[in-house]
Amino acid sequence: MAPPMDVNQQTAADMGAARSRTSISVQIVRNYLYGGQKQWDLRERLEKILIQEQLFGKQQREFLGRTDQYIRATAITNRLNELRRIHSWSAEEYNTATSLLSEILPISLHDVAFQPVFLGQGSPALMENYWDLVNEKGIQGCYLQTELGHGTNVARLETTSTYIPETQEFEINSPSLTSTKWWIGALGKSATHGAVQAKLILPNGKDTGPHLFFVQLRSLEDHKPLPGIIVGDIGPKAGGGMAAQDQGFARFDHVRIPRTNMFSKFAEVTKEGNYIQPPHAKLSYGGMMYIRAGMIPSAAWTIARAATVAIRYTTVRRQGELDTNGLERQVLNYPSTYYRLLPILSRAFVLIELGRYTVKALDEMQQRLANRDTSLLPEMHALLCGLKVLVSTHGVSDIETARRSMGGHGYSAFAGLGRLYIDYLPAATFEGDNFVLDGQVVRAATKLCNAVLSSTSAVTKLPPPSAYLRLLSANSTPAPVTASTWHDVSSVVFLLEWRAALMVKNFTQTQGKAEVDANINQRLAKAVTEAFVAVQVGEMINNLTTLPSEDANVVGRLYRLYLLTTAESALVDLFSVGLIHPTGAGDPTQDLRLAIKALCLGILPNAIGLTDAFGFSDWSLDSALGVSDGRVYEALWQRV
Amino acid sequence: MAPPMDVNQQTAADMGAARSRTSISVQIVRNYLYGGQKQWDLRERLEKILIQEQLFGKQQREFLGRTDQYIRATAITNRLNELRRIHSWSAEEYNTATSLLSEILPISLHDVAFQPVFLGQGSPALMENYWDLVNEKGIQGCYLQTELGHGTNVARLETTSTYIPETQEFEINSPSLTSTKWWIGALGKSATHGAVQAKLILPNGKDTGPHLFFVQLRSLEDHKPLPGIIVGDIGPKAGGGMAAQDQGFARFDHVRIPRTNMFSKFAEVTKEGNYIQPPHAKLSYGGMMYIRAGMIPSAAWTIARAATVAIRYTTVRRQGELDTNGLERQVLNYPSTYYRLLPILSRAFVLIELGRYTVKALDEMQQRLANRDTSLLPEMHALLCGLKVLVSTHGVSDIETARRSMGGHGYSAFAGLGRLYIDYLPAATFEGDNFVLDGQVVRAATKLCNAVLSSTSAVTKLPPPSAYLRLLSANSTPAPVTASTWHDVSSVVFLLEWRAALMVKNFTQTQGKAEVDANINQRLAKAVTEAFVAVQVGEMINNLTTLPSEDANVVGRLYRLYLLTTAESALVDLFSVGLIHPTGAGDPTQDLRLAIKALCLGILPNAIGLTDAFGFSDWSLDSALGVSDGRVYEALWQRV
């Protein structure tokens, strides 16, 4: 047995040894993740400013009750705005600073939901009167959609906005308890104004469905609710989640607003009370689509945090069997640990890149929308539904997997992942319940599949998210799966495309003829979205040639790990549609499983380097188990 | 469209209609779950007493900070003890009352961990001096095992207990920061005494490994730590979990205790300092095994709570498509909802029964242990490792699945499942990290499998947990899977036994010859444990003949659903070992999936009746969305 070494020194030595094994350039991979040295420098420059603010320290946060957390968030918001003015931050700088804080702030709903509605759907008159106030946060907005009785099914919202031609006003009304606006972020205490979703009722009694209206909620004098409006906080959330966010409710008792307060860039009501239709029913989806697209990088960086903490801790935590040095093995070196954690690392990398792609595609669509060209809308909508489900599902489970890989200490608040989880959790439900969104993905896929199947010639112009359907019209057959399949990127991508194509085809041909099982939407949507992402990952691997070869090698392994673990989780599908057959020569899944293990072992020496490349400071991670120097026991002791 | 109905009346009407559809006798099924009318009556009688105590109300709990939750828990403990004396409760009555409270109480560690150690391992001298105090809770105990640096690997604990023959004392010492006892429930503020796990060092310097010692921690005069002992609280837990529990740390600086304070029923140190070995190395595992066995009913009833809340809410929540009455569909009627929730209901039923079986088997083993017969120990140990993993894995994921099935409102603290989840979460880690326990299951399985494979005659005497291995020696081959397989209980049980047998056989034969994949232990342990449970479920179905036929029918459907969803989650394994083949005639998984759907549809009309049979009162569930009368929106509004 080796001479006894102080365990704290050992943790530091283990971390040092892991760093010295790193074969990639952390700086180069970091710049790759951030999209360039410039973005990183911006981030670093801003973090230096933020770190100096004692108010922004997180160490006492776990000891605060909900009210104190809200007060702290408000103080942070005010100071952040002061800093914005002091340093004359641009919108990009302000947004970067906000994301660096990684705090739940009520103002975020203003920034992410309210302000974009103004920008995207405000009429020229509304913009002229209010934009400066909105932009300078002279008023604080919120976005009132969900009601007590209705969330996902927006078409059935009960709140009404009835046009009164005599006074040229709308009358906002909550006709029932269940029509109470509910879960509205920043409404409980903070917001002064809101964008209210309400059914627009014309003077002839016609209900034209939900539209958005700009409504002042509270007085700018004393912050009291305006006459006819009841507002309040809906209470604490599960596990103390989003404690600093004041989700609230609101009821309207025949509240009048001027006609010009309708967000009328697309649909309008004339002075006389005539309705002018928008050019496309889904034109107002733009804002929601940006929010969903933003969920991709947000999931990615959240997963990156969890991966960093767990990989650092399991690198220095030793437990169980003795290794060749007579020390207990590092927990990360157990197959059951790296098999859980390295796929999480790979998802963080993939989703960071994927987020960049998606926002770019969305910008393109938005530009077309500005010219009232809606051709990209339906496909983009279905894609974003699928991606939202994919990233939020991974986000929730990856944080928890990372937390659990840390054993008992992972349950300590000082590990930092408990809060990360509970605050991230609602992502699976908000912006469309994942199970409902799956249905939208399937609807779009079957519609296009029907078109492909009924077309006599090969369909040449499939939109990118549905490119996998080309396989059905190409008279091609899938290549048989062999051991070498798993070592060839394009083979795996093809396999995942074939899986989606065959599953969607089987379903489309069955529809109305035979019964389908209860879980079909979930399996189909997953297959469709994963096929799209697999193609993107193939692209990402091709694009790695811009990096030095060792960096490209290692990041390439991560991307391949993503593809293989996707295939592993799709094994039942691959069997079901006949893409993998038993060969009679042993377990047909074994080649894939061993390929995953080999990739993991190839990545393992760079695990610490790759997490360092995310660039999180100890201040930002705020985790005793994720400290950069590895001295986890001292960090834990210090917090206690 | 139907005439508009008040939504609150509609929720009540929906719940009433669901109850009137119930074809089972709720009372008969309830008595079946509770093991008889007598147990139910006991429970009801005690709940009537508890409900009257304002202190035991839970509605304000979500608004309390951690300190106040601890103070409340202490007050509850004191009042509970007063009630025990006032009503002269027996141990059974006291335990039932405690479980009815469903609160995290520091005293529970005394009841569940400390007192059993005393009873199971206390020497006659220790019992004579302390048992009355322990039993009457005149002192409060805790169980000090885990250290900052070591949890699962008990053999490497650093705390020492050195015997000093001169004074006939042990000297308890913490030699390092990482040897600090950590995560010890009730140690932070409450406990006066503890059972300390420490390496026993003999006068000749020999280390005989971890043993248990009875150590006074705090003064009974002023509750201050005794000299040489540093104790404190380790801080908040993830998501505010177990807030009322004062998990603590302790360091010992050469603290002396008398020789008789060793828990020496099995292993002893003589006055001279000689060591008397226990008859079996795992003899002291008895206590831990009871704790693990107790985790089965605890998981079962926790899942039952989650199922009750989610099924009630989704019965009255209407959203989305219109049904034949022109109302939106009840959420539970969507395939994607009942496919998630009914399997959870089935697991609650199965695990309640399974818990009863296991505790009975353990009692038998314990009686033999009392006579120093250890023959049942190794198999029972491996089985309980596997069951602990199975039930805690289901417990955690089922609560979250139930919570998420309720959409946005599920994230409200008033839904009640957030707290249930975060408090249950550590079950996946404590009493042995699930991933480590998997290894123990696999070790026992391969050992026995080797014996079976190397035996020339059929092995006739396999212990029940390993009965599936008989298939390997019986010269039998598995029956081919057809559509009718899924409708025959014994075929499904056989299939799950074959899956375990073939997987363990393949692994055993491969060992040392070929590489294994990184996740093998997890897959094997799952297969082995699920085979055992499947056999028990087969038995449960056979035993249903004691119930009236309709009750037996419906509960039987639940049990079959358990078997089929187990098979569904095992599909990759079934393909891997060749138990299911593609037939060329479409998706080979479709029969199973449709059988699951058909079972679900058969259970659906009784979903409310079956959850009513768990017998939870509104007081006990403490959930605005799980109220018995279905008026969820009013309940939510009232709490806000």
mmCIF file of C-alpha atoms in Angstrom, chain B residues 121-364:
data_model
loop_
_atom_site.group_PDB
_atom_site.id
_atom_site.type_symbol
_atom_site.label_atom_id
_atom_site.label_comp_id
_atom_site.label_asym_id
_atom_site.label_seq_id
_atom_site.Cartn_x
_atom_site.Cartn_y
_atom_site.Cartn_z
ATOM 1 C CA GLN B 121 -26.573 -5.946 18.707
ATOM 2 C CA GLY B 122 -26.642 -4.588 22.250
ATOM 3 C CA SER B 123 -24.892 -6.761 24.823
ATOM 4 C CA PRO B 124 -26.967 -7.833 27.860
ATOM 5 C CA ALA B 125 -25.091 -5.258 29.971
ATOM 6 C CA LEU B 126 -25.866 -2.425 27.555
ATOM 7 C CA MET B 127 -29.493 -3.490 27.314
ATOM 8 C CA GLU B 128 -29.880 -3.558 31.060
ATOM 9 C CA ASN B 129 -28.410 -0.102 31.507
ATOM 10 C CA TYR B 130 -29.965 1.714 28.568
ATOM 11 C CA TRP B 131 -32.842 -0.103 26.934
ATOM 12 C CA ASP B 132 -35.593 1.603 28.921
ATOM 13 C CA LEU B 133 -34.106 4.993 28.165
ATOM 14 C CA VAL B 134 -33.813 4.123 24.483
ATOM 15 C CA ASN B 135 -37.265 2.635 24.255
ATOM 16 C CA GLU B 136 -38.931 5.538 26.075
ATOM 17 C CA LYS B 137 -36.879 8.048 24.073
ATOM 18 C CA GLY B 138 -35.359 9.432 27.220
ATOM 19 C CA ILE B 139 -32.249 9.784 25.110
ATOM 20 C CA GLN B 140 -32.239 10.410 21.365
ATOM 21 C CA GLY B 141 -29.918 8.321 19.252
ATOM 22 C CA CYS B 142 -28.413 8.560 15.818
ATOM 23 C CA TYR B 143 -26.386 6.227 13.624
ATOM 24 C CA LEU B 144 -22.922 7.518 12.685
ATOM 25 C CA GLN B 145 -21.557 5.630 9.710
ATOM 26 C CA THR B 146 -20.902 7.773 6.618
ATOM 27 C CA GLU B 147 -17.837 10.038 6.701
ATOM 28 C CA LEU B 148 -16.920 13.057 4.620
ATOM 29 C CA GLY B 149 -14.483 10.945 2.624
ATOM 30 C CA HIS B 150 -16.302 7.602 2.574
ATOM 31 C CA GLY B 151 -19.861 6.493 2.158
ATOM 32 C CA THR B 152 -20.525 3.308 0.277
ATOM 33 C CA ASN B 153 -17.102 1.767 0.928
ATOM 34 C CA VAL B 154 -17.599 1.066 4.623
ATOM 35 C CA ALA B 155 -14.385 -0.936 4.827
ATOM 36 C CA ARG B 156 -12.382 2.260 4.301
ATOM 37 C CA LEU B 157 -13.923 4.348 7.062
ATOM 38 C CA GLU B 158 -11.188 6.204 8.911
ATOM 39 C CA THR B 159 -12.647 6.697 12.397
ATOM 40 C CA THR B 160 -10.853 4.458 14.883
ATOM 41 C CA SER B 161 -11.817 2.846 18.180
ATOM 42 C CA THR B 162 -8.667 1.679 19.941
ATOM 43 C CA TYR B 163 -8.926 -0.613 22.903
ATOM 44 C CA ILE B 164 -6.924 0.431 25.995
ATOM 45 C CA PRO B 165 -6.631 -2.628 28.256
ATOM 46 C CA GLU B 166 -5.192 -0.591 31.147
ATOM 47 C CA THR B 167 -8.453 1.264 31.712
ATOM 48 C CA GLN B 168 -10.720 -1.171 29.858
ATOM 49 C CA GLU B 169 -11.844 1.607 27.533
ATOM 50 C CA PHE B 170 -12.125 2.317 23.843
ATOM 51 C CA GLU B 171 -10.722 5.533 22.470
ATOM 52 C CA ILE B 172 -12.777 6.939 19.579
ATOM 53 C CA ASN B 173 -10.768 9.180 17.260
ATOM 54 C CA SER B 174 -11.164 11.106 13.999
ATOM 55 C CA PRO B 175 -7.680 11.234 12.494
ATOM 56 C CA SER B 176 -8.405 13.581 9.557
ATOM 57 C CA LEU B 177 -10.834 16.060 8.028
ATOM 58 C CA THR B 178 -12.214 13.348 5.750
ATOM 59 C CA SER B 179 -12.858 11.035 8.707
ATOM 60 C CA THR B 180 -15.456 13.501 9.984
ATOM 61 C CA LYS B 181 -18.794 11.724 10.336
ATOM 62 C CA TRP B 182 -21.121 13.378 7.810
ATOM 63 C CA TRP B 183 -24.750 13.232 6.693
ATOM 64 C CA ILE B 184 -25.754 11.761 10.060
ATOM 65 C CA GLY B 185 -29.492 12.277 10.524
ATOM 66 C CA ALA B 186 -30.513 13.938 13.815
ATOM 67 C CA LEU B 187 -26.882 14.682 14.694
ATOM 68 C CA GLY B 188 -26.881 18.355 13.748
ATOM 69 C CA LYS B 189 -29.016 19.498 16.688
ATOM 70 C CA SER B 190 -31.078 16.682 18.166
ATOM 71 C CA ALA B 191 -29.164 13.566 19.158
ATOM 72 C CA THR B 192 -27.741 12.957 22.621
ATOM 73 C CA HIS B 193 -26.180 9.575 21.859
ATOM 74 C CA GLY B 194 -24.956 7.700 18.846
ATOM 75 C CA ALA B 195 -24.022 4.323 17.458
ATOM 76 C CA VAL B 196 -20.595 5.047 15.939
ATOM 77 C CA GLN B 197 -19.078 2.925 13.186
ATOM 78 C CA ALA B 198 -15.311 2.822 13.779
ATOM 79 C CA LYS B 199 -12.406 0.568 12.908
ATOM 80 C CA LEU B 200 -11.690 -1.512 15.973
ATOM 81 C CA ILE B 201 -7.948 -1.450 16.729
ATOM 82 C CA LEU B 202 -6.686 -4.077 19.170
ATOM 83 C CA PRO B 203 -3.846 -3.485 21.643
ATOM 84 C CA ASN B 204 -1.542 -5.429 19.327
ATOM 85 C CA GLY B 205 -2.253 -2.819 16.678
ATOM 86 C CA LYS B 206 -4.416 -5.082 14.560
ATOM 87 C CA ASP B 207 -7.248 -3.430 12.652
ATOM 88 C CA THR B 208 -10.308 -5.703 12.703
ATOM 89 C CA GLY B 209 -12.484 -3.463 10.560
ATOM 90 C CA PRO B 210 -15.614 -1.460 11.334
ATOM 91 C CA HIS B 211 -17.618 -2.177 14.490
ATOM 92 C CA LEU B 212 -20.340 -0.270 16.322
ATOM 93 C CA PHE B 213 -19.873 1.641 19.571
ATOM 94 C CA PHE B 214 -22.333 3.404 21.829
ATOM 95 C CA VAL B 215 -21.128 6.955 22.454
ATOM 96 C CA GLN B 216 -22.723 9.794 24.370
ATOM 97 C CA LEU B 217 -22.446 12.920 22.242
ATOM 98 C CA ARG B 218 -24.148 15.686 24.171
ATOM 99 C CA SER B 219 -24.726 16.486 27.812
ATOM 100 C CA LEU B 220 -28.119 15.572 29.222
ATOM 101 C CA GLU B 221 -27.862 18.713 31.387
ATOM 102 C CA ASP B 222 -27.377 21.463 28.848
ATOM 103 C CA HIS B 223 -27.295 19.561 25.486
ATOM 104 C CA LYS B 224 -23.742 20.867 24.853
ATOM 105 C CA PRO B 225 -21.296 18.511 23.084
ATOM 106 C CA LEU B 226 -19.189 16.472 25.504
ATOM 107 C CA PRO B 227 -15.453 17.230 25.746
ATOM 108 C CA GLY B 228 -13.456 16.139 22.723
ATOM 109 C CA ILE B 229 -16.501 16.056 20.454
ATOM 110 C CA ILE B 230 -17.283 18.656 17.792
ATOM 111 C CA VAL B 231 -20.750 18.397 16.255
ATOM 112 C CA GLY B 232 -22.779 20.582 13.926
ATOM 113 C CA ASP B 233 -25.234 20.761 11.060
ATOM 114 C CA ILE B 234 -24.032 20.111 7.494
ATOM 115 C CA GLY B 235 -26.322 22.694 5.958
ATOM 116 C CA PRO B 236 -29.285 22.744 3.576
ATOM 117 C CA LYS B 237 -30.056 19.992 1.094
ATOM 118 C CA ALA B 238 -30.898 20.091 -2.599
ATOM 119 C CA GLY B 239 -34.242 21.715 -3.344
ATOM 120 C CA GLY B 240 -34.824 22.351 0.351
ATOM 121 C CA GLY B 241 -35.173 18.575 0.757
ATOM 122 C CA MET B 242 -35.478 17.039 4.234
ATOM 123 C CA ALA B 243 -35.454 20.526 5.659
ATOM 124 C CA ALA B 244 -36.705 19.398 9.056
ATOM 125 C CA GLN B 245 -33.957 16.792 9.349
ATOM 126 C CA ASP B 246 -30.751 18.024 11.022
ATOM 127 C CA GLN B 247 -28.145 15.978 9.207
ATOM 128 C CA GLY B 248 -24.921 16.692 11.021
ATOM 129 C CA PHE B 249 -21.207 16.074 11.317
ATOM 130 C CA ALA B 250 -19.082 14.919 14.245
ATOM 131 C CA ARG B 251 -15.365 14.767 15.011
ATOM 132 C CA PHE B 252 -13.883 12.840 17.924
ATOM 133 C CA ASP B 253 -10.626 13.825 19.603
ATOM 134 C CA HIS B 254 -9.517 10.694 21.520
ATOM 135 C CA VAL B 255 -12.850 10.281 23.290
ATOM 136 C CA ARG B 256 -12.899 7.465 25.853
ATOM 137 C CA ILE B 257 -15.868 5.127 26.405
ATOM 138 C CA PRO B 258 -16.130 2.024 28.627
ATOM 139 C CA ARG B 259 -15.449 -1.399 27.108
ATOM 140 C CA THR B 260 -19.068 -2.377 27.674
ATOM 141 C CA ASN B 261 -20.192 0.344 25.255
ATOM 142 C CA MET B 262 -19.267 -1.805 22.297
ATOM 143 C CA PHE B 263 -22.305 -3.301 20.562
ATOM 144 C CA SER B 264 -20.937 -6.734 21.247
ATOM 145 C CA LYS B 265 -23.706 -9.236 20.737
ATOM 146 C CA PHE B 266 -21.776 -10.873 17.907
ATOM 147 C CA ALA B 267 -18.135 -9.688 17.971
ATOM 148 C CA GLU B 268 -16.485 -8.914 21.304
ATOM 149 C CA VAL B 269 -13.276 -7.636 22.863
ATOM 150 C CA THR B 270 -12.317 -9.292 26.130
ATOM 151 C CA LYS B 271 -11.051 -7.329 29.107
ATOM 152 C CA GLU B 272 -7.529 -8.322 28.121
ATOM 153 C CA GLY B 273 -8.014 -7.055 24.619
ATOM 154 C CA ASN B 274 -8.559 -10.278 22.720
ATOM 155 C CA TYR B 275 -10.975 -10.258 19.806
ATOM 156 C CA ILE B 276 -13.821 -12.771 19.596
ATOM 157 C CA GLN B 277 -14.971 -13.132 16.023
ATOM 158 C CA PRO B 278 -18.616 -13.154 14.991
ATOM 159 C CA PRO B 279 -19.862 -16.444 13.507
ATOM 160 C CA HIS B 280 -20.488 -14.778 10.155
ATOM 161 C CA ALA B 281 -18.896 -11.685 8.693
ATOM 162 C CA LYS B 282 -22.244 -10.264 7.629
ATOM 163 C CA LEU B 283 -24.080 -10.958 10.862
ATOM 164 C CA SER B 284 -24.393 -7.299 11.719
ATOM 165 C CA TYR B 285 -26.022 -6.654 8.333
ATOM 166 C CA GLY B 286 -29.383 -7.557 9.884
ATOM 167 C CA GLY B 287 -30.237 -3.971 10.815
ATOM 168 C CA MET B 288 -29.292 -2.604 7.427
ATOM 169 C CA MET B 289 -31.340 -5.333 5.772
ATOM 170 C CA TYR B 290 -34.431 -4.325 7.743
ATOM 171 C CA ILE B 291 -33.923 -0.739 6.701
ATOM 172 C CA ARG B 292 -33.622 -1.805 3.063
ATOM 173 C CA ALA B 293 -36.670 -4.066 3.332
ATOM 174 C CA GLY B 294 -38.593 -1.182 4.856
ATOM 175 C CA MET B 295 -37.796 0.857 1.763
ATOM 176 C CA ILE B 296 -40.147 -1.339 -0.282
ATOM 177 C CA PRO B 297 -43.428 -0.371 1.421
ATOM 178 C CA SER B 298 -42.105 3.138 1.842
ATOM 179 C CA ALA B 299 -41.546 3.411 -1.919
ATOM 180 C CA ALA B 300 -44.897 1.747 -2.539
ATOM 181 C CA TRP B 301 -46.943 4.163 -0.462
ATOM 182 C CA THR B 302 -44.998 7.148 -1.762
ATOM 183 C CA ILE B 303 -45.779 6.084 -5.318
ATOM 184 C CA ALA B 304 -49.392 5.528 -4.245
ATOM 185 C CA ARG B 305 -49.584 9.146 -3.075
ATOM 186 C CA ALA B 306 -48.190 10.456 -6.329
ATOM 187 C CA ALA B 307 -50.535 8.244 -8.352
ATOM 188 C CA THR B 308 -53.557 9.390 -6.343
ATOM 189 C CA VAL B 309 -52.822 13.077 -6.803
ATOM 190 C CA ALA B 310 -52.024 12.825 -10.511
ATOM 191 C CA ILE B 311 -54.930 10.537 -11.405
ATOM 192 C CA ARG B 312 -57.412 12.709 -9.517
ATOM 193 C CA TYR B 313 -56.172 15.913 -11.115
ATOM 194 C CA THR B 314 -56.016 14.534 -14.655
ATOM 195 C CA THR B 315 -59.534 13.155 -14.184
ATOM 196 C CA VAL B 316 -60.989 16.620 -13.646
ATOM 197 C CA ARG B 317 -58.566 18.647 -15.741
ATOM 198 C CA ARG B 318 -59.949 19.094 -19.236
ATOM 199 C CA GLN B 319 -57.735 20.328 -22.037
ATOM 200 C CA GLY B 320 -57.369 20.104 -25.782
ATOM 201 C CA GLU B 321 -59.617 18.170 -28.133
ATOM 202 C CA LEU B 322 -63.394 18.165 -27.647
ATOM 203 C CA ASP B 323 -65.034 14.952 -26.531
ATOM 204 C CA THR B 324 -68.460 13.656 -27.547
ATOM 205 C CA ASN B 325 -70.149 16.024 -25.070
ATOM 206 C CA GLY B 326 -68.498 19.044 -26.622
ATOM 207 C CA LEU B 327 -66.257 19.427 -23.605
ATOM 208 C CA GLU B 328 -62.524 19.282 -23.790
ATOM 209 C CA ARG B 329 -61.202 15.781 -23.111
ATOM 210 C CA GLN B 330 -60.237 14.769 -19.608
ATOM 211 C CA VAL B 331 -56.444 14.730 -19.584
ATOM 212 C CA LEU B 332 -56.324 11.204 -18.148
ATOM 213 C CA ASN B 333 -58.127 9.922 -21.240
ATOM 214 C CA TYR B 334 -55.279 10.860 -23.562
ATOM 215 C CA PRO B 335 -53.166 7.793 -24.381
ATOM 216 C CA SER B 336 -49.954 9.644 -23.551
ATOM 217 C CA THR B 337 -51.344 10.347 -20.049
ATOM 218 C CA TYR B 338 -52.851 7.001 -19.041
ATOM 219 C CA TYR B 339 -49.837 5.236 -20.539
ATOM 220 C CA ARG B 340 -47.728 7.138 -18.015
ATOM 221 C CA LEU B 341 -49.990 7.048 -14.960
ATOM 222 C CA LEU B 342 -51.564 3.601 -14.881
ATOM 223 C CA PRO B 343 -48.211 1.762 -14.779
ATOM 224 C CA ILE B 344 -47.370 3.917 -11.752
ATOM 225 C CA LEU B 345 -50.605 2.810 -10.125
ATOM 226 C CA SER B 346 -49.708 -0.799 -10.893
ATOM 227 C CA ARG B 347 -46.284 -0.417 -9.287
ATOM 228 C CA ALA B 348 -47.825 0.966 -6.102
ATOM 229 C CA PHE B 349 -50.030 -2.136 -5.845
ATOM 230 C CA VAL B 350 -47.214 -4.562 -6.636
ATOM 231 C CA LEU B 351 -44.735 -2.984 -4.261
ATOM 232 C CA ILE B 352 -47.217 -2.885 -1.378
ATOM 233 C CA GLU B 353 -47.640 -6.643 -1.717
ATOM 234 C CA LEU B 354 -43.939 -7.199 -2.328
ATOM 235 C CA GLY B 355 -43.047 -5.294 0.830
ATOM 236 C CA ARG B 356 -45.240 -7.632 2.854
ATOM 237 C CA TYR B 357 -43.528 -10.678 1.356
ATOM 238 C CA THR B 358 -40.056 -9.331 1.963
ATOM 239 C CA VAL B 359 -40.551 -8.329 5.564
ATOM 240 C CA LYS B 360 -41.945 -11.812 6.218
ATOM 241 C CA ALA B 361 -38.921 -13.463 4.591
ATOM 242 C CA LEU B 362 -36.657 -11.220 6.604
ATOM 243 C CA ASP B 363 -38.367 -12.069 9.877
ATOM 244 C CA GLU B 364 -37.686 -15.702 9.115
#
